[in-house]
Amino acid sequence: MSLRLSTVILPYRRWSEGGRSAWMRAEQLGFHTAYTYDHLSWRSFRDGPWFGAVPTLTAAAAVTDRLRLGTLVTSPNFRHPVTLAKELISLDDISGGRVTLGIGAGGTGFDATALGQEPWTPRERADRLAEFVPLLDRLLTEDAVSFEGRFYSAHEARNIPGCVQRPRLPFAVAATGPRGLKLAARHGQAWVTTGDPKLYENGTPEQSLEALRGQTEKLSEACAAIGRDTAGLDKILLTGFTPDRGRPLQSLDAFVDFAGRHRELGFTEIVIHWPIPDSDFAADEKVFERIAMEALAQLP
């Protein structure tokens, strides 16, 4: 099974002070996709610079030619399907059809309260995502959409000419629960996971592999329930949140071993964080670049 290697570039640097060069370098290194986080602020970066995902990806589209671009992930916490669809169609056009939308239910971080609302419960987030994704699907594939839902509405929303990618740009649905996995099976061109968060602090890499195996099996069951072959759904692992943490980026051999074990589980794409000094994503840039250029060729 072939494996793709991608990266995620956090939008914490001004475009003129390293932001632009990172996206250009990602293309030079041969990454399949460069993603960014779609947050208003995030964790330890809250009190420092943090830029918007869609403008950042638009700028990245203008300085790259082959690199795919995407979000990991967009959520309903501060997005509305109607306005998001318009931005995505524009971004897909500017990039020449190189955009993937990572989408998930979101969490209880700063995005959850920045608009003045109380943070939603996991059930409430799942309820919104279950309405958000099908409506966004329609908005990206139909010229005009009217819809009255429990959470979202659209009144003769026009989205002409639609996406460059047909019938629309691909969705990579982040999910581990049954409702999210059903959305991934029905609407996703890819599925995204970060592993089992309960194992991050005290779990082992072996336990993480077993948890991921269980997630992929549940995804297969969700696909089978609607008559879909799971082989047609890409499986993306966003690294850095399993018990392995940053160890796979410590050496080329360590990453090749990590990638090989996860490829055996059926993953088709592994995403590694662009190094950020003095953070949870600190890594040796020379090792990182060597992984980008050499790791996949060393997989058996």
Coordinates of C-alpha atoms in Angstrom, one line a residue:
M1 CA 0.0 0.0 0.0
S2 CA 1.4 3.4 -1.0
L3 CA 1.8 6.1 1.7
R4 CA 1.7 9.8 1.4
L5 CA 3.6 12.2 3.7
S6 CA 2.1 15.6 4.5
T7 CA 2.8 18.4 6.9
V8 CA 0.8 21.0 9.0
I9 CA 2.2 24.5 9.2
L10 CA 0.7 26.4 12.1
P11 CA -0.2 30.0 11.2
Y12 CA 1.8 31.8 13.9
R13 CA 4.4 33.7 11.8
R14 CA 3.8 36.8 9.8
W15 CA 3.8 36.1 6.1
S16 CA 6.9 38.3 5.6
E17 CA 8.8 36.7 8.5
G18 CA 8.9 33.1 7.7
G19 CA 5.3 32.3 6.8
R20 CA 5.7 32.5 3.0
S21 CA 9.0 30.6 3.0
A22 CA 7.6 27.7 4.9
W23 CA 4.9 27.0 2.4
M24 CA 7.3 27.3 -0.5
R25 CA 9.7 25.0 1.2
A26 CA 7.0 22.4 1.9
E27 CA 6.5 22.2 -1.9
Q28 CA 10.2 21.9 -2.5
L29 CA 10.5 19.1 0.0
G30 CA 7.8 17.1 -1.9
F31 CA 5.1 16.9 0.7
H32 CA 1.8 15.8 -0.7
T33 CA -0.3 18.3 1.3
A34 CA 0.4 21.2 3.6
Y35 CA -2.4 21.8 6.0
T36 CA -3.0 24.5 8.6
Y37 CA -5.1 24.7 11.8
D38 CA -8.4 26.5 11.4
H39 CA -8.7 28.2 14.8
L40 CA -9.1 31.7 16.1
S41 CA -6.4 30.9 18.6
W42 CA -5.0 27.7 19.9
R43 CA -3.5 26.4 23.2
S44 CA -0.1 27.8 24.1
F45 CA -0.1 30.1 21.1
R46 CA -3.1 32.0 22.4
D47 CA -1.2 35.1 23.6
G48 CA 1.0 35.3 20.5
P49 CA 0.6 35.9 16.8
W50 CA -2.0 33.7 15.1
F51 CA -3.4 34.2 11.6
G52 CA -6.6 33.1 9.8
A53 CA -6.6 29.8 8.0
V54 CA -8.4 30.7 4.7
P55 CA -6.3 33.9 4.0
T56 CA -3.1 31.9 4.8
L57 CA -4.1 29.1 2.4
T58 CA -5.0 31.7 -0.2
A59 CA -1.5 33.2 0.1
A60 CA 0.1 29.8 0.0
A61 CA -1.8 29.0 -3.2
A62 CA -0.3 32.0 -4.8
V63 CA 3.3 30.9 -4.1
T64 CA 3.0 27.2 -4.9
D65 CA 2.0 25.2 -7.9
R66 CA 1.8 21.5 -7.0
L67 CA 1.3 21.3 -3.3
R68 CA -2.2 20.4 -2.1
L69 CA -3.5 22.7 0.7
G70 CA -6.0 22.1 3.4
T71 CA -7.3 22.6 6.9
L72 CA -6.9 20.3 9.9
V73 CA -9.6 20.9 10.9
T74 CA -12.4 23.3 10.3
S75 CA -15.3 23.1 12.7
P76 CA -18.8 24.6 13.4
N77 CA -17.4 26.4 16.5
F78 CA -17.1 29.7 14.5
R79 CA -18.0 28.7 11.0
H80 CA -21.3 28.8 9.1
P81 CA -21.8 26.6 6.0
V82 CA -23.0 29.4 3.7
T83 CA -20.1 31.7 4.2
L84 CA -17.6 28.9 4.4
A85 CA -18.7 27.4 1.1
K86 CA -18.1 30.8 -0.6
E87 CA -14.6 31.0 0.8
L88 CA -13.8 27.4 -0.1
I89 CA -15.0 27.8 -3.7
S90 CA -12.9 30.9 -4.0
L91 CA -9.8 29.2 -2.5
D92 CA -10.3 26.1 -4.8
D93 CA -10.4 28.4 -7.8
I94 CA -7.3 30.4 -6.8
S95 CA -5.3 27.2 -6.1
G96 CA -6.4 25.6 -9.3
G97 CA -8.2 22.8 -7.5
R98 CA -5.7 21.9 -4.8
V99 CA -7.8 22.2 -1.7
T100 CA -8.9 19.6 0.9
L101 CA -11.2 20.5 3.7
G102 CA -10.5 18.8 6.9
I103 CA -13.6 19.1 9.0
G104 CA -14.6 18.0 12.5
A105 CA -16.9 18.7 15.5
G106 CA -14.4 21.0 17.2
G107 CA -13.6 21.0 20.9
T108 CA -13.9 23.2 24.0
G109 CA -10.9 25.4 23.5
F110 CA -10.8 29.1 22.8
D111 CA -12.8 28.9 19.6
A112 CA -15.8 27.5 21.6
T113 CA -16.4 30.7 23.4
A114 CA -14.8 33.5 21.3
L115 CA -18.2 34.5 19.8
G116 CA -19.7 34.8 23.3
Q117 CA -21.5 31.5 23.5
E118 CA -21.2 28.9 26.1
P119 CA -19.2 25.9 25.0
W120 CA -21.2 23.1 23.5
T121 CA -21.3 19.6 25.0
P122 CA -19.9 16.8 22.9
R123 CA -23.5 15.8 22.0
E124 CA -24.3 19.4 20.9
R125 CA -21.1 19.5 18.8
A126 CA -22.0 16.2 17.2
D127 CA -25.5 17.5 16.5
R128 CA -24.2 20.5 14.7
L129 CA -21.6 18.7 12.7
A130 CA -24.3 16.2 11.5
E131 CA -26.2 19.2 10.0
F132 CA -23.2 21.2 9.0
V133 CA -21.5 18.6 6.7
P134 CA -24.5 17.6 4.5
L135 CA -25.5 21.2 4.1
L136 CA -21.9 22.2 3.1
D137 CA -21.9 19.3 0.7
R138 CA -24.9 20.7 -1.0
L139 CA -23.6 24.2 -1.1
L140 CA -20.4 23.1 -2.8
T141 CA -22.2 21.0 -5.4
E142 CA -25.4 22.9 -6.2
D143 CA -25.8 26.3 -7.8
A144 CA -28.5 27.4 -5.4
V145 CA -29.5 26.0 -2.0
S146 CA -32.3 26.7 0.4
F147 CA -32.4 24.9 3.7
E148 CA -34.1 25.3 7.1
G149 CA -32.4 23.3 9.8
R150 CA -32.3 23.2 13.5
F151 CA -28.9 25.0 13.6
Y152 CA -28.2 26.3 10.1
S153 CA -30.3 27.9 7.3
A154 CA -29.6 28.9 3.8
H155 CA -32.0 31.0 1.6
E156 CA -31.3 30.7 -2.1
A157 CA -27.6 30.7 -1.4
R158 CA -25.8 31.0 -4.8
N159 CA -22.4 29.3 -5.3
I160 CA -21.7 29.6 -9.0
P161 CA -19.5 28.4 -10.6
G162 CA -18.8 25.8 -7.9
C163 CA -15.5 24.1 -7.2
V164 CA -12.8 23.5 -9.7
Q165 CA -12.6 19.9 -8.3
R166 CA -15.8 18.0 -9.3
P167 CA -18.2 17.4 -7.9
R168 CA -16.6 19.4 -5.1
L169 CA -13.4 19.6 -3.2
P170 CA -12.7 16.6 -1.0
F171 CA -13.7 16.4 2.7
A172 CA -11.4 14.8 5.2
V173 CA -13.7 14.1 8.2
A174 CA -12.1 13.9 11.6
A175 CA -14.0 11.5 13.8
T176 CA -13.7 8.7 16.3
G177 CA -17.3 8.3 17.6
P178 CA -20.0 6.5 15.8
R179 CA -21.9 9.5 14.5
G180 CA -18.7 11.1 13.1
L181 CA -17.6 7.9 11.5
K182 CA -21.0 7.7 9.8
L183 CA -20.4 11.2 8.4
A184 CA -17.0 10.2 7.2
A185 CA -18.3 7.1 5.5
R186 CA -21.1 9.0 3.8
H187 CA -19.6 12.3 2.9
G188 CA -15.8 12.0 3.3
Q189 CA -13.1 11.3 0.7
A190 CA -10.8 10.9 3.7
W191 CA -11.0 10.2 7.4
V192 CA -8.7 11.9 9.9
T193 CA -7.7 10.7 13.4
T194 CA -5.1 11.8 16.0
G195 CA -5.4 8.5 17.9
D196 CA -7.0 7.9 21.3
P197 CA -6.5 11.1 23.5
K198 CA -6.9 9.0 26.6
L199 CA -3.6 7.3 25.9
Y200 CA -1.6 10.5 25.3
E201 CA -0.3 11.0 28.9
N202 CA 0.2 7.4 30.1
G203 CA -0.4 5.0 27.2
T204 CA 2.2 3.1 25.2
P205 CA 2.8 3.1 21.4
E206 CA 1.5 -0.5 21.4
Q207 CA -1.7 0.5 23.0
S208 CA -2.0 3.4 20.6
L209 CA -1.7 1.0 17.7
E210 CA -4.4 -1.2 19.1
A211 CA -6.7 1.8 19.6
L212 CA -6.1 3.0 16.0
R213 CA -6.8 -0.5 14.8
G214 CA -10.1 -0.4 16.6
Q215 CA -10.9 3.0 15.0
T216 CA -10.2 1.7 11.5
E217 CA -12.4 -1.3 12.1
K218 CA -15.3 0.9 13.2
L219 CA -14.8 3.0 10.1
S220 CA -15.0 -0.1 8.0
E221 CA -18.2 -1.1 9.7
A222 CA -19.7 2.4 9.1
C223 CA -18.7 2.1 5.4
A224 CA -20.2 -1.4 5.1
A225 CA -23.5 -0.2 6.6
I226 CA -24.0 2.0 3.5
G227 CA -22.5 -0.3 1.0
R228 CA -19.2 1.6 0.6
D229 CA -15.8 0.0 0.2
T230 CA -13.5 1.5 2.8
A231 CA -10.6 1.0 0.4
G232 CA -11.9 4.1 -1.4
L233 CA -11.6 6.3 1.7
D234 CA -8.2 7.7 2.5
K235 CA -7.1 7.3 6.1
I236 CA -5.1 10.2 7.6
L237 CA -3.1 10.1 10.8
L238 CA -2.2 13.6 12.3
T239 CA 0.8 12.8 14.4
G240 CA 2.0 14.5 17.6
F241 CA -1.0 13.4 19.8
T242 CA -0.2 9.7 20.4
P243 CA 2.1 8.4 23.1
D244 CA 4.9 8.5 20.6
R245 CA 4.7 12.3 20.7
G246 CA 7.7 13.7 19.0
R247 CA 9.9 10.6 18.9
P248 CA 9.2 9.7 15.3
L249 CA 10.9 13.0 14.3
Q250 CA 14.0 12.3 16.2
S251 CA 15.6 10.4 13.4
L252 CA 15.0 9.1 9.9
D253 CA 15.0 5.5 11.1
A254 CA 12.5 6.3 13.9
F255 CA 10.1 7.8 11.5
V256 CA 10.4 5.0 9.0
D257 CA 9.6 2.5 11.7
F258 CA 6.6 4.6 12.9
A259 CA 5.3 5.1 9.4
G260 CA 5.6 1.4 8.5
R261 CA 3.7 0.3 11.6
H262 CA 0.8 2.7 10.8
R263 CA 0.8 1.8 7.1
E264 CA 0.1 -1.8 8.2
L265 CA -3.1 -0.5 9.8
G266 CA -4.3 0.9 6.5
F267 CA -3.3 4.5 6.8
T268 CA -2.6 6.2 3.5
E269 CA -1.3 9.5 4.7
I270 CA 0.7 10.6 7.7
V271 CA 0.9 14.3 8.7
I272 CA 3.8 15.7 10.6
H273 CA 4.1 19.2 12.2
W274 CA 6.5 21.7 10.8
P275 CA 9.1 22.3 13.5
I276 CA 8.4 25.1 15.9
P277 CA 11.2 25.9 18.4
D278 CA 10.4 26.0 22.1
S279 CA 7.0 24.3 21.6
D280 CA 5.5 20.8 21.7
F281 CA 6.4 20.6 18.1
A282 CA 10.1 21.4 18.4
A283 CA 12.3 19.2 16.1
D284 CA 15.6 19.3 14.4
E285 CA 14.9 20.9 11.0
K286 CA 17.6 19.0 9.2
V287 CA 16.1 15.7 10.4
F288 CA 12.7 16.9 9.5
E289 CA 13.8 17.7 6.0
R290 CA 15.6 14.4 5.6
I291 CA 12.4 12.6 6.6
A292 CA 10.4 14.6 4.1
M293 CA 12.8 13.7 1.3
E294 CA 13.9 10.2 2.1
A295 CA 11.5 8.4 4.5
L296 CA 8.9 7.1 2.0
A297 CA 11.6 5.6 -0.2
Q298 CA 12.9 3.6 2.7
L299 CA 9.6 1.9 3.6
P300 CA 9.7 -1.8 2.6

